[in-house]
Short mmCIF file of C-alpha atoms and ligand atoms in Angstrom, two decimals:
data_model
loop_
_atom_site.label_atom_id
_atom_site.label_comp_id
_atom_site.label_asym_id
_atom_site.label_seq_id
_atom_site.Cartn_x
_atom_site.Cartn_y
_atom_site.Cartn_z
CA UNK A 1338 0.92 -10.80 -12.12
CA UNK A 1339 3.53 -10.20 -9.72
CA UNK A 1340 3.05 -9.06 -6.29
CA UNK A 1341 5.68 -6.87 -4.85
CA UNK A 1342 5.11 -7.56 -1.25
CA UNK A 1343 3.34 -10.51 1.07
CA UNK A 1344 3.22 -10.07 4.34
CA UNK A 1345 2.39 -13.89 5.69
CA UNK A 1346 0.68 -15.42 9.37
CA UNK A 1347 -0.61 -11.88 10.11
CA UNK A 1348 -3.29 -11.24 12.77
CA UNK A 1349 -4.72 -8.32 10.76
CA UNK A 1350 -7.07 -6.10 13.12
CA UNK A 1351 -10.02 -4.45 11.61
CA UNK A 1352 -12.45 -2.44 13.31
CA UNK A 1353 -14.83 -5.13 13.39
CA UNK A 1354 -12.56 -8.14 14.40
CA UNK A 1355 -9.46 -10.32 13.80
CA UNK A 1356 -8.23 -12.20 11.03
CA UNK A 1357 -5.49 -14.42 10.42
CA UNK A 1358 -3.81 -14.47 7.29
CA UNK A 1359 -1.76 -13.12 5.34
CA UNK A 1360 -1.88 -9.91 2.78
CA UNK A 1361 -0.76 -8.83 -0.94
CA UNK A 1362 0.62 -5.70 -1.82
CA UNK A 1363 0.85 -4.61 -5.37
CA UNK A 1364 1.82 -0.88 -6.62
CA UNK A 1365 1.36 0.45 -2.87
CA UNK A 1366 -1.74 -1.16 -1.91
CA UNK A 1367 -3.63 -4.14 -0.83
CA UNK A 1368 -4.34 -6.25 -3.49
CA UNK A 1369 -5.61 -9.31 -1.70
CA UNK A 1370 -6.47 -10.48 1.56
CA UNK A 1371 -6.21 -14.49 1.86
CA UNK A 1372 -6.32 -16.80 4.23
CA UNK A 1373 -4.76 -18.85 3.09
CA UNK A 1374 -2.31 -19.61 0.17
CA UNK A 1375 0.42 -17.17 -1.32
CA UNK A 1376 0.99 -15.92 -4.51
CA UNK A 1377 4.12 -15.17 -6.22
CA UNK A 1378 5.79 -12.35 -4.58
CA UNK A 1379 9.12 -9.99 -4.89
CA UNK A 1380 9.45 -10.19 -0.99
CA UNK A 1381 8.01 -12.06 1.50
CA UNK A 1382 7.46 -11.01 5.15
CA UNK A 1383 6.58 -13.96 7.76
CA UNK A 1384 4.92 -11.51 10.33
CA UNK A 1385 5.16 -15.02 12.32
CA UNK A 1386 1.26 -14.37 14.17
CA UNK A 1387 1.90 -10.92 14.98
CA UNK A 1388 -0.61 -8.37 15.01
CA UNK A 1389 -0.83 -6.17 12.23
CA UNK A 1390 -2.64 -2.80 12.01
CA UNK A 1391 -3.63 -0.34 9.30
CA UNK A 1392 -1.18 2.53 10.15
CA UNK A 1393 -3.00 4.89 12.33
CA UNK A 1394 -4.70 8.04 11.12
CA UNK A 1395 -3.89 10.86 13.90
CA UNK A 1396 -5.97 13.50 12.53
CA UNK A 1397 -4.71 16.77 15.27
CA UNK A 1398 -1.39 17.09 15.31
CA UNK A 1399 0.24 20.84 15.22
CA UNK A 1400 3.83 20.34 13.11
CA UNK A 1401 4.36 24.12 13.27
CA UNK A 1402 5.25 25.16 9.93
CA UNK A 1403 5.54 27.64 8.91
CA UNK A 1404 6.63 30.27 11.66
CA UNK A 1405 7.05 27.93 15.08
CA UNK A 1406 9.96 25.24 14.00
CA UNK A 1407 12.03 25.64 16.81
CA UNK A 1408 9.19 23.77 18.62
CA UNK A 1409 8.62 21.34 15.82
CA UNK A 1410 8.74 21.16 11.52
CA UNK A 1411 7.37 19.11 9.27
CA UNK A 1412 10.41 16.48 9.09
CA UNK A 1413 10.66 15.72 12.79
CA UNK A 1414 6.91 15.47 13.65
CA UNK A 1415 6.49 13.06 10.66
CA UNK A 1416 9.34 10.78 12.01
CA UNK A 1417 8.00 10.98 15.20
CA UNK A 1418 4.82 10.25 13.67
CA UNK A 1419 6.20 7.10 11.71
CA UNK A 1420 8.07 5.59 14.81
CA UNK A 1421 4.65 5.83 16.46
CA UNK A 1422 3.19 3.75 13.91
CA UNK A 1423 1.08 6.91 12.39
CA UNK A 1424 0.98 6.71 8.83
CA UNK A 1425 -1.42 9.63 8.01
CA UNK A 1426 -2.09 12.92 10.09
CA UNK A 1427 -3.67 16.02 9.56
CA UNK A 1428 -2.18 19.40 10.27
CA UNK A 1429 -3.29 21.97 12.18
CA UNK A 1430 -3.52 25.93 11.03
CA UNK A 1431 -2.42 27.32 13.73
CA UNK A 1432 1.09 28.19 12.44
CA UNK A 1433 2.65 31.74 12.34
CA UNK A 1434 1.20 33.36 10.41
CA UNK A 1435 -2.60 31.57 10.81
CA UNK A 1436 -3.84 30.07 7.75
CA UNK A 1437 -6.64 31.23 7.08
CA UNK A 1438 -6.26 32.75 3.58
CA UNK A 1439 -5.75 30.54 0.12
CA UNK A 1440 -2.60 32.08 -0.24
CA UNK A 1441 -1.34 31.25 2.89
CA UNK A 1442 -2.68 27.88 2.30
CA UNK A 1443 -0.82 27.24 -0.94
CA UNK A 1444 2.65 29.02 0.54
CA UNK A 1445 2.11 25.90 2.89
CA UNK A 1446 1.56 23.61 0.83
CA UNK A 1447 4.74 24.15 -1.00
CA UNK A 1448 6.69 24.98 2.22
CA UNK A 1449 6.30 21.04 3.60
CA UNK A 1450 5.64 19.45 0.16
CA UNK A 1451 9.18 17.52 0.09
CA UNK A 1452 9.47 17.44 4.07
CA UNK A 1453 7.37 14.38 5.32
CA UNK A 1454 8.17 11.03 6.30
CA UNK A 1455 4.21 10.31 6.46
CA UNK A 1456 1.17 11.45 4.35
CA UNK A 1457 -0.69 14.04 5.02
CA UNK A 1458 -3.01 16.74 4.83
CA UNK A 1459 -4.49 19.98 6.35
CA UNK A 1460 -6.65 21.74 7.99
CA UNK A 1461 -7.53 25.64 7.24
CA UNK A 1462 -8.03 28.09 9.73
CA UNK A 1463 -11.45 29.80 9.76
CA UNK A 1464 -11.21 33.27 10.96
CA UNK A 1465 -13.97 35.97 11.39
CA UNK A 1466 -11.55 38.39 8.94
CA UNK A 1467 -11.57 35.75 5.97
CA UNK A 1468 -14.98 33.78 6.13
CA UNK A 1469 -14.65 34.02 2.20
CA UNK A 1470 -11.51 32.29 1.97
CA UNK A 1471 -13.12 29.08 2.68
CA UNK A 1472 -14.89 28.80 -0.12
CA UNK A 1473 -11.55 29.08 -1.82
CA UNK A 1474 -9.67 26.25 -0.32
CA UNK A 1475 -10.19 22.25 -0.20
CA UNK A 1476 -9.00 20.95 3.22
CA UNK A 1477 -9.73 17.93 4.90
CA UNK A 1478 -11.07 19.83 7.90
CA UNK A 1479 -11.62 23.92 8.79
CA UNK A 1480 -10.46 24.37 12.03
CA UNK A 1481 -12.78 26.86 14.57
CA UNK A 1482 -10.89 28.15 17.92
CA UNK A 1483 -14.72 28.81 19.54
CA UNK A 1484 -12.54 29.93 22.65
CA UNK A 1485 -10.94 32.42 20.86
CA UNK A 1486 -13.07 35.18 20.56
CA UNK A 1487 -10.55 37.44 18.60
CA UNK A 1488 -10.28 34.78 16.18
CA UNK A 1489 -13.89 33.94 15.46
CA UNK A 1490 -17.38 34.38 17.43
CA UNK A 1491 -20.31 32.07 17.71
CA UNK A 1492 -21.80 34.41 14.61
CA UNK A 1493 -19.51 34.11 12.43
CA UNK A 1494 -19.05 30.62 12.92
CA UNK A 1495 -22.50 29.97 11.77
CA UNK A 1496 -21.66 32.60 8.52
CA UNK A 1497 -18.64 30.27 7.79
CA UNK A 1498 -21.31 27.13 8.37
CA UNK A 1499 -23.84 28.93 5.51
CA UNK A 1500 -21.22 29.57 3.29
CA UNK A 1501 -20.12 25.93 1.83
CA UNK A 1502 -21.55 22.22 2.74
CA UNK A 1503 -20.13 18.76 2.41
CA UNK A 1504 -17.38 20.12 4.66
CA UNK A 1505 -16.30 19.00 7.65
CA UNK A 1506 -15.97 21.59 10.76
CA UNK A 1507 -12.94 20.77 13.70
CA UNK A 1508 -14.18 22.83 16.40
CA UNK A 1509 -12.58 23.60 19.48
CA UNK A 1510 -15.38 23.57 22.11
CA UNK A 1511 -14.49 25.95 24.92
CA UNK A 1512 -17.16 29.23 25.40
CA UNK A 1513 -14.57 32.26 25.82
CA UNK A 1514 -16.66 33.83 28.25
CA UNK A 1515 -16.44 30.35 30.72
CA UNK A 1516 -12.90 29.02 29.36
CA UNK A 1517 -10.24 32.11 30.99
CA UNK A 1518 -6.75 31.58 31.44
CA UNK A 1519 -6.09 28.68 33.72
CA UNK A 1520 -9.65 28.24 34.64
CA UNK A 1521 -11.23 26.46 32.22
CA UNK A 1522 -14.38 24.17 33.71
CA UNK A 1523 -16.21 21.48 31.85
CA UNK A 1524 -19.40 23.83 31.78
CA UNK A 1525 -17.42 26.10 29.03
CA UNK A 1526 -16.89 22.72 26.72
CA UNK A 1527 -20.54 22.00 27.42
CA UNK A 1528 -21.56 25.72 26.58
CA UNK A 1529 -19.73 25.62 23.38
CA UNK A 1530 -20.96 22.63 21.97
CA UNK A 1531 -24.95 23.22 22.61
CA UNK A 1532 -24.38 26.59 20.92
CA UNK A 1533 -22.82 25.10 18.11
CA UNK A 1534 -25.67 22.19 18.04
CA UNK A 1535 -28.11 24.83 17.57
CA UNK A 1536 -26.99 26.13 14.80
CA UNK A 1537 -27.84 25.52 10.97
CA UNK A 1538 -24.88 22.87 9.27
CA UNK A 1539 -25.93 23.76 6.00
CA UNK A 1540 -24.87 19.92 4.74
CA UNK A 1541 -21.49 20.49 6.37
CA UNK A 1542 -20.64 18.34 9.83
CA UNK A 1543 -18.90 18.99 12.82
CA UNK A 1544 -16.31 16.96 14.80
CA UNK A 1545 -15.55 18.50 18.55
CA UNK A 1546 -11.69 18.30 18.30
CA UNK A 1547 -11.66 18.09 22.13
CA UNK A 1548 -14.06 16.35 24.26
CA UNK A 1549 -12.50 16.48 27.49
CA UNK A 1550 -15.63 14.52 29.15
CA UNK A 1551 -19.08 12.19 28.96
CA UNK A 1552 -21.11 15.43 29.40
CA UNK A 1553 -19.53 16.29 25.96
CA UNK A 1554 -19.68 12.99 24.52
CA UNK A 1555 -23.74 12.75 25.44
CA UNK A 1556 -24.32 15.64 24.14
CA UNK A 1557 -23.03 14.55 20.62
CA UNK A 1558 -24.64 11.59 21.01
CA UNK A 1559 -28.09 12.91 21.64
CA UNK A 1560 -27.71 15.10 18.88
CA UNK A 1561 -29.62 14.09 15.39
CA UNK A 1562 -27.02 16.61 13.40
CA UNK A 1563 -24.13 15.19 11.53
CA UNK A 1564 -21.51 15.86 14.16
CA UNK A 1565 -19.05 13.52 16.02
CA UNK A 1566 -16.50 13.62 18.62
CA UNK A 1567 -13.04 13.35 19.16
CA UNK A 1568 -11.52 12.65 22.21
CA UNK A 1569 -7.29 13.45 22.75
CA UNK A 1570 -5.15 11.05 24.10
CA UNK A 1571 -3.96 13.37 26.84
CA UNK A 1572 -7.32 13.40 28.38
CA UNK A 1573 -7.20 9.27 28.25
CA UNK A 1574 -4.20 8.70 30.04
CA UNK A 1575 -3.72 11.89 32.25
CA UNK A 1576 -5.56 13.68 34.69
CA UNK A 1577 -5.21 16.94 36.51
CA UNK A 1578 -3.04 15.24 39.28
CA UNK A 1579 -0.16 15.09 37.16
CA UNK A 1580 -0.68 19.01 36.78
CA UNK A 1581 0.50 18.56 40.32
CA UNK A 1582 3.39 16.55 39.45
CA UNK A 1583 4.65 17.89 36.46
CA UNK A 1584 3.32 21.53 36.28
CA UNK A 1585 2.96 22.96 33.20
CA UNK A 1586 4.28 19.87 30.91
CA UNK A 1587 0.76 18.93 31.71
CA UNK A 1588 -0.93 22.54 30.81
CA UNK A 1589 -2.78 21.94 27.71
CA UNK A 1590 -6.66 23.60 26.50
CA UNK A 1591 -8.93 21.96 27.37
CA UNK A 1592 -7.20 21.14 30.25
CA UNK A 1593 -6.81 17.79 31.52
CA UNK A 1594 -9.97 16.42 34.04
CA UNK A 1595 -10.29 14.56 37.23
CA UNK A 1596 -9.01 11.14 37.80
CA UNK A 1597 -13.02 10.18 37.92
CA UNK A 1598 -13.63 11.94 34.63
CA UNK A 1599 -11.16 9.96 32.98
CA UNK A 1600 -12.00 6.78 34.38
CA UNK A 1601 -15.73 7.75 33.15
CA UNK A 1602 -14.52 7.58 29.33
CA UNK A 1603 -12.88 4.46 29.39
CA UNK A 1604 -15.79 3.13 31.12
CA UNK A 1605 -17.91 4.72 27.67
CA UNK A 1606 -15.18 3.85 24.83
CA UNK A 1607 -18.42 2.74 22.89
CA UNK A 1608 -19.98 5.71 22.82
CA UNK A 1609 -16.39 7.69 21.54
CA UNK A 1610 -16.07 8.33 17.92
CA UNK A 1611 -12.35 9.02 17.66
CA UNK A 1612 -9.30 9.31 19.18
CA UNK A 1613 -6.31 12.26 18.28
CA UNK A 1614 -3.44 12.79 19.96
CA UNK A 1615 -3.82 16.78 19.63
CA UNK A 1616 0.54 16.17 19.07
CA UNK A 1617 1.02 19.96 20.25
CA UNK A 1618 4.92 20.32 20.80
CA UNK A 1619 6.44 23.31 22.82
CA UNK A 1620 10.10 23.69 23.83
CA UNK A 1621 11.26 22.64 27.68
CA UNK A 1622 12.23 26.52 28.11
CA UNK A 1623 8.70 27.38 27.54
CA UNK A 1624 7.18 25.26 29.43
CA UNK A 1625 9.41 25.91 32.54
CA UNK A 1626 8.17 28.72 33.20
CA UNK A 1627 5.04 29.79 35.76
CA UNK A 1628 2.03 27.74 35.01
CA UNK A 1629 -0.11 31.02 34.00
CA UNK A 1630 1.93 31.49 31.79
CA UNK A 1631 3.47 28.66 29.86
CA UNK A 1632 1.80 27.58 26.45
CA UNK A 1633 -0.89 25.38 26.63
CA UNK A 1634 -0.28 21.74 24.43
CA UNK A 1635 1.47 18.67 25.02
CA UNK A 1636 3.42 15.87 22.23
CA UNK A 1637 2.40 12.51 21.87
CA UNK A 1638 1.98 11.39 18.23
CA UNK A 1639 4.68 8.94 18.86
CA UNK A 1640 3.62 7.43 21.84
CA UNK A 1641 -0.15 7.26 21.52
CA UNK A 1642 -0.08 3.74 20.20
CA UNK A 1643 2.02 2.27 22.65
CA UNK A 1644 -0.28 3.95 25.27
CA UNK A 1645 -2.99 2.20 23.19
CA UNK A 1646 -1.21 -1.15 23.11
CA UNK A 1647 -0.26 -0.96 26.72
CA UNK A 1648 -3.99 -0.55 27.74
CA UNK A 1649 -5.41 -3.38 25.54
CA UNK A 1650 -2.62 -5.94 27.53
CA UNK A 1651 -4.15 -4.47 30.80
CA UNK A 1652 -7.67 -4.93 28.60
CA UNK A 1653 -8.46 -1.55 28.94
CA UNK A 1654 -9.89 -1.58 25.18
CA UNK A 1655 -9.64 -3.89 22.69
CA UNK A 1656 -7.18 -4.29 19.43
CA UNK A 1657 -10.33 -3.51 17.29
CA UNK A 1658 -11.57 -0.54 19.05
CA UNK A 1659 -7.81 0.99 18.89
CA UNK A 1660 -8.27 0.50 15.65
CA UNK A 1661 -11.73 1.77 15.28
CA UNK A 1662 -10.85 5.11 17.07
CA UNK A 1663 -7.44 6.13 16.10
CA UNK A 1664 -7.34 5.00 12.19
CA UNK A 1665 -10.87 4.13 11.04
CA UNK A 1666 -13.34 6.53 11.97
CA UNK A 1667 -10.58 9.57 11.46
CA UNK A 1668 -10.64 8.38 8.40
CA UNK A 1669 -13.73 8.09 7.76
CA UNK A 1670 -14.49 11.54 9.44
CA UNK A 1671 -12.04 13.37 7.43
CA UNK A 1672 -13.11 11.18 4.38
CA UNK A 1673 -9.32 10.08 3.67
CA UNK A 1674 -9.51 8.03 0.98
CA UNK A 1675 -7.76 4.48 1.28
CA UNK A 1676 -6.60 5.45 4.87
CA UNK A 1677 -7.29 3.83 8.39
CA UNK A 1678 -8.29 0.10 7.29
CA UNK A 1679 -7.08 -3.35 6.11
CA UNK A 1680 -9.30 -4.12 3.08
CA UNK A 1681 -8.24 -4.81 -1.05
CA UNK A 1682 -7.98 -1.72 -2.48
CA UNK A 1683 -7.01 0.69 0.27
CA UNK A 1684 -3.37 2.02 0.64
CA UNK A 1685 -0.65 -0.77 2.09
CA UNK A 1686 0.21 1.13 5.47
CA UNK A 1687 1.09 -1.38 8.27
CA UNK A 1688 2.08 -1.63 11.68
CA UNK A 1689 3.91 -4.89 12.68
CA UNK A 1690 3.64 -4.76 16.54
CA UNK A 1691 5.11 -6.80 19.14
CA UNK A 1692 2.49 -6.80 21.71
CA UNK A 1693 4.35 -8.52 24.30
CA UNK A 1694 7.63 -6.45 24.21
CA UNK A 1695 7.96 -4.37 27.56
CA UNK A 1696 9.87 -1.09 26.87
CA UNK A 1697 9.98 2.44 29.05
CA UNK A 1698 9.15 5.69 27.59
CA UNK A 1699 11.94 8.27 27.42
CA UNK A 1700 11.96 11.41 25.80
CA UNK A 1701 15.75 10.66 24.37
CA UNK A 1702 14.01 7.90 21.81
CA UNK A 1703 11.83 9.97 20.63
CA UNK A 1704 11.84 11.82 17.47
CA UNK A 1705 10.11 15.02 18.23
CA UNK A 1706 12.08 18.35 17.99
CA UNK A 1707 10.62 19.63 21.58
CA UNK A 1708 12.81 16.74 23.68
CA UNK A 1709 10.06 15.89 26.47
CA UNK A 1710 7.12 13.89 26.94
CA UNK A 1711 4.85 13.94 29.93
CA UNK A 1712 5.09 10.23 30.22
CA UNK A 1713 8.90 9.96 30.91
CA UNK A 1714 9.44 6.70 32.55
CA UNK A 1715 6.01 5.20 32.08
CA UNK A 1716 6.44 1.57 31.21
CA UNK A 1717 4.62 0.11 28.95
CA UNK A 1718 3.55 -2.96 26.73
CA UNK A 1719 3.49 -2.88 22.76
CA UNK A 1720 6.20 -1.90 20.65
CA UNK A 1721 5.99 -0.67 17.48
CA UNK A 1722 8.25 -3.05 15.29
CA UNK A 1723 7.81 -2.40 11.55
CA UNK A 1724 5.66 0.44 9.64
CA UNK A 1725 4.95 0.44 6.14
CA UNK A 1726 3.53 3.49 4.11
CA UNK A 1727 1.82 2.48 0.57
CA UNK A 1728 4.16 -0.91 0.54
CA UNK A 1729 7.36 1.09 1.74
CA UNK A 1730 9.10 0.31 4.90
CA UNK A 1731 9.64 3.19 6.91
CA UNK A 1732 10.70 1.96 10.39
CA UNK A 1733 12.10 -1.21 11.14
CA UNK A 1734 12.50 -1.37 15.12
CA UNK A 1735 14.82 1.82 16.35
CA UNK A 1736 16.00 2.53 12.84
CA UNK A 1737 14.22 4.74 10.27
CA UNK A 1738 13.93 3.63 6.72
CA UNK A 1739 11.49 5.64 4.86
CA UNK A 1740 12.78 8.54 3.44
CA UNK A 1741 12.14 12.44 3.65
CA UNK A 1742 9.58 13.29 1.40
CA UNK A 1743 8.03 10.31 1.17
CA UNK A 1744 4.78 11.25 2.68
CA UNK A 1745 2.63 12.68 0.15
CA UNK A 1746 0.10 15.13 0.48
CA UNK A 1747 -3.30 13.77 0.61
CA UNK A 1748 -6.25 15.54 -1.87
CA UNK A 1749 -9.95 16.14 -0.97
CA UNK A 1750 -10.99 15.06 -4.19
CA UNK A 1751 -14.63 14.53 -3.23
CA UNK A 1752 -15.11 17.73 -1.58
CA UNK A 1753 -17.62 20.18 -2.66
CA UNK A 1754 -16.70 24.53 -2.78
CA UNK A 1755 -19.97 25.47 -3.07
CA UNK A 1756 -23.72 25.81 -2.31
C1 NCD B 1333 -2.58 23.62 20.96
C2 NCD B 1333 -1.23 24.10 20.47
O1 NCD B 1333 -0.26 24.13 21.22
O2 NCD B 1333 -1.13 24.41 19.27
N1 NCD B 1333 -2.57 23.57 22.39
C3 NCD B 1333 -3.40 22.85 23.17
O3 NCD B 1333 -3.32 23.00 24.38
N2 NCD B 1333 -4.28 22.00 22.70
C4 NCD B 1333 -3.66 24.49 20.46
C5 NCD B 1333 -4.98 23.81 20.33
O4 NCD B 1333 -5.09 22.71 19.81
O5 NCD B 1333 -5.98 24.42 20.71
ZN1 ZN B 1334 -4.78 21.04 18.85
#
């Protein structure tokens, strides 16, 4: 047997701890993990005592096909995803128009199927209209906009709940009648989320797609349900004094929290399931205009890592619990088979980083179509160096490798449609 690819004096991260040594690669994925001793290989990779780390599993981003692609498509979220050392992501549904309907669904499908640099999947939009359609459709997650009243109410949410199990909910915790316009206070995430604890799962789980706070977080935690939280980057590394500074590049729902709040979950990271980066893209004309009225979101699938890296040098969080919250648990989550860990058997997606390598963010080297980030200038430790997808190099420092249409799409095999 001959291995395509060894990658050789690795510091592989898992979520549990470090190990040196150095990893086989046959037909796309890991088929050995040794330390030590090589076998035969095609190519050989001396990662020279680097870290390497399964390629992160960023499972909110919005890539706005179809309908929104002058903020972002398929192609350039993907790249931006790969230079950020994200290897899998799930999409968000709400696109123009929503999907929320199988058709719809498919018609997406097809739309991005040759367009990403990543893998990938979905999620489906669950709307009071087409509580049916769910039954219909197998995504990785069904998206619930709580705050949205027009969209779907409390009710209906518990319908959609009663209608299928084994599925996993992505619920937007903000109570319509607390979260309104630009006030949005942590008692309307709080609101949300005991309503939806109260209700019936029906087998299905829940994952609150933004919690903002430890209020939120606790109340997960206390829960005996089968629900878990996520927690976006944006609410990890800003705070509602850079709403001061940079005005509505920082607007996003749920907004972003007090300095003290913030502080408050990295003092908790334990008690965090997962981390997303909620990558929501909108153009610099949109979001120059008045606060009120700019689009809530902000990008960052391509800088979350760094971010990451940059606070383990400062040890802020460890290698392991980056990797725990940003690629293992989504994956596990999401249940993305052969995604978000380092172990024989599971997809050969890599991240070759060179944690001491000091670089400063700028919007100009990154890939995303919107041209901004809210952490222009920030400097920071960790660079993302090399990034494999199933044995494939698809970034190789500044320079992009993989090509278009290499990400494939990801299928919920396991999932089950009915009662
Ligand atoms: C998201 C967007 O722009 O699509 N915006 C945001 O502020 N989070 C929508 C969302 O995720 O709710
Ligand atoms: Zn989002």
């Amino acid at each position: 047997m001959t291995i395509n690819l060894v990658l050789k004096n690795c510091k592989i991260v898992k979520a549990d701890g470090i190990l040196e040594g150095n990893i086989a690669v046959e037909n796309g994925k890991i088929a050995d993990i040794k330390i030590a001793g090589l076998p035969e290989a095609d190519e050989i990779i001396d990662c020279k005592g680097k870290i390497v780390l399964p390629g992160m599993v960023d499972a909110h981003v919005h890539f706005r096909e179809p309908g929104l692609t002058y903020k972002e498509d398929f192609s350039t979220g993907s790249m931006s995803a790969a230079f950020g050392g994200v290897t899998t992501i799930l999409d968000m549904p709400n696109n123009k128009p929503f999907i929320d309907t199988q058709k719809k669904f498919e018609d997406k499908r097809k739309l991005v199927k040759t367009k990403s640099y990543v893998d990938y999947g979905f999620h489906f939009g669950v709307s009071s209209e087409n509580l049916e359609e769910i039954k219909k459709v197998n995504a990785f997650g069904y998206k619930v906009y709580l705050s949205d009243r027009e969209r779907i109410t409390y009710e209906d949410m518990q319908k959609a709940l009663s209608m299928v199990n084994g599925k996993v909910f992505s619920v937007h915790p903000e109570d319509p009648d607390l979260a309104k316009g630009i006030n949005r206070p942590i008692e309307a995430e709080t609101t949300a989320i005991s309503k939806v604890l109260e209700m019936n799962f029906y087998g299905n789980s829940v994952n609150f797609v933004h919690s903002t706070c430890m209020e939120a977080v606790d109340l997960v935690r206390a829960s005996s349900k089968s629900v878990t939280n996520m927690v976006d980057v944006p609410h990890l590394f800003l705070n509602s004094t850079h709403i001061e500074k940079i005005g509505a590049y920082a607007k996003m729902q749920p907004p972003l929290r007090s300095h003290e709040n913030v502080n408050e979950l990295w003092e908790n990271l334990d008690k965090i399931d997962s981390i997303g980066t909620d990558h929501a893209p909108h153009t610099i004309e949109e979001k120059e205009q008045e606060f009120e009225i700019a689009p809530p979101g902000i990008p960052g699938v391509e800088t979350a890592l760094p971010l990451l890296m940059n606070a383990a040098y400062h040890n802020r969080i460890s290698w392991e619990q980056i990797v725990k919250l940003y690629a293992t648990k989504p994956a596990e989550i999401y249940k993305i088979k052969g995604k978000g860990s380092i172990e024989i058997g599971n997809d050969a997606d890599f991240v070759i980083v060179d944690r001491k390598r000091e670089w400063t963010i700028k919007a100009e080297y990154l890939h995303s179509k919107c041209g901004w980030t809210p952490y222009e200038n920030w400097t920071v430790r960790g660079f993302v160096e090399k990034v494999f997808l199933r044995g494939n190099p698809i970034v190789d420092q500044e320079n992009l490798i993989g090509k278009k249409g290499l990400g494939r799409e990801m299928i919920n095999e396991k999932s089950n449609n009915s009662m």
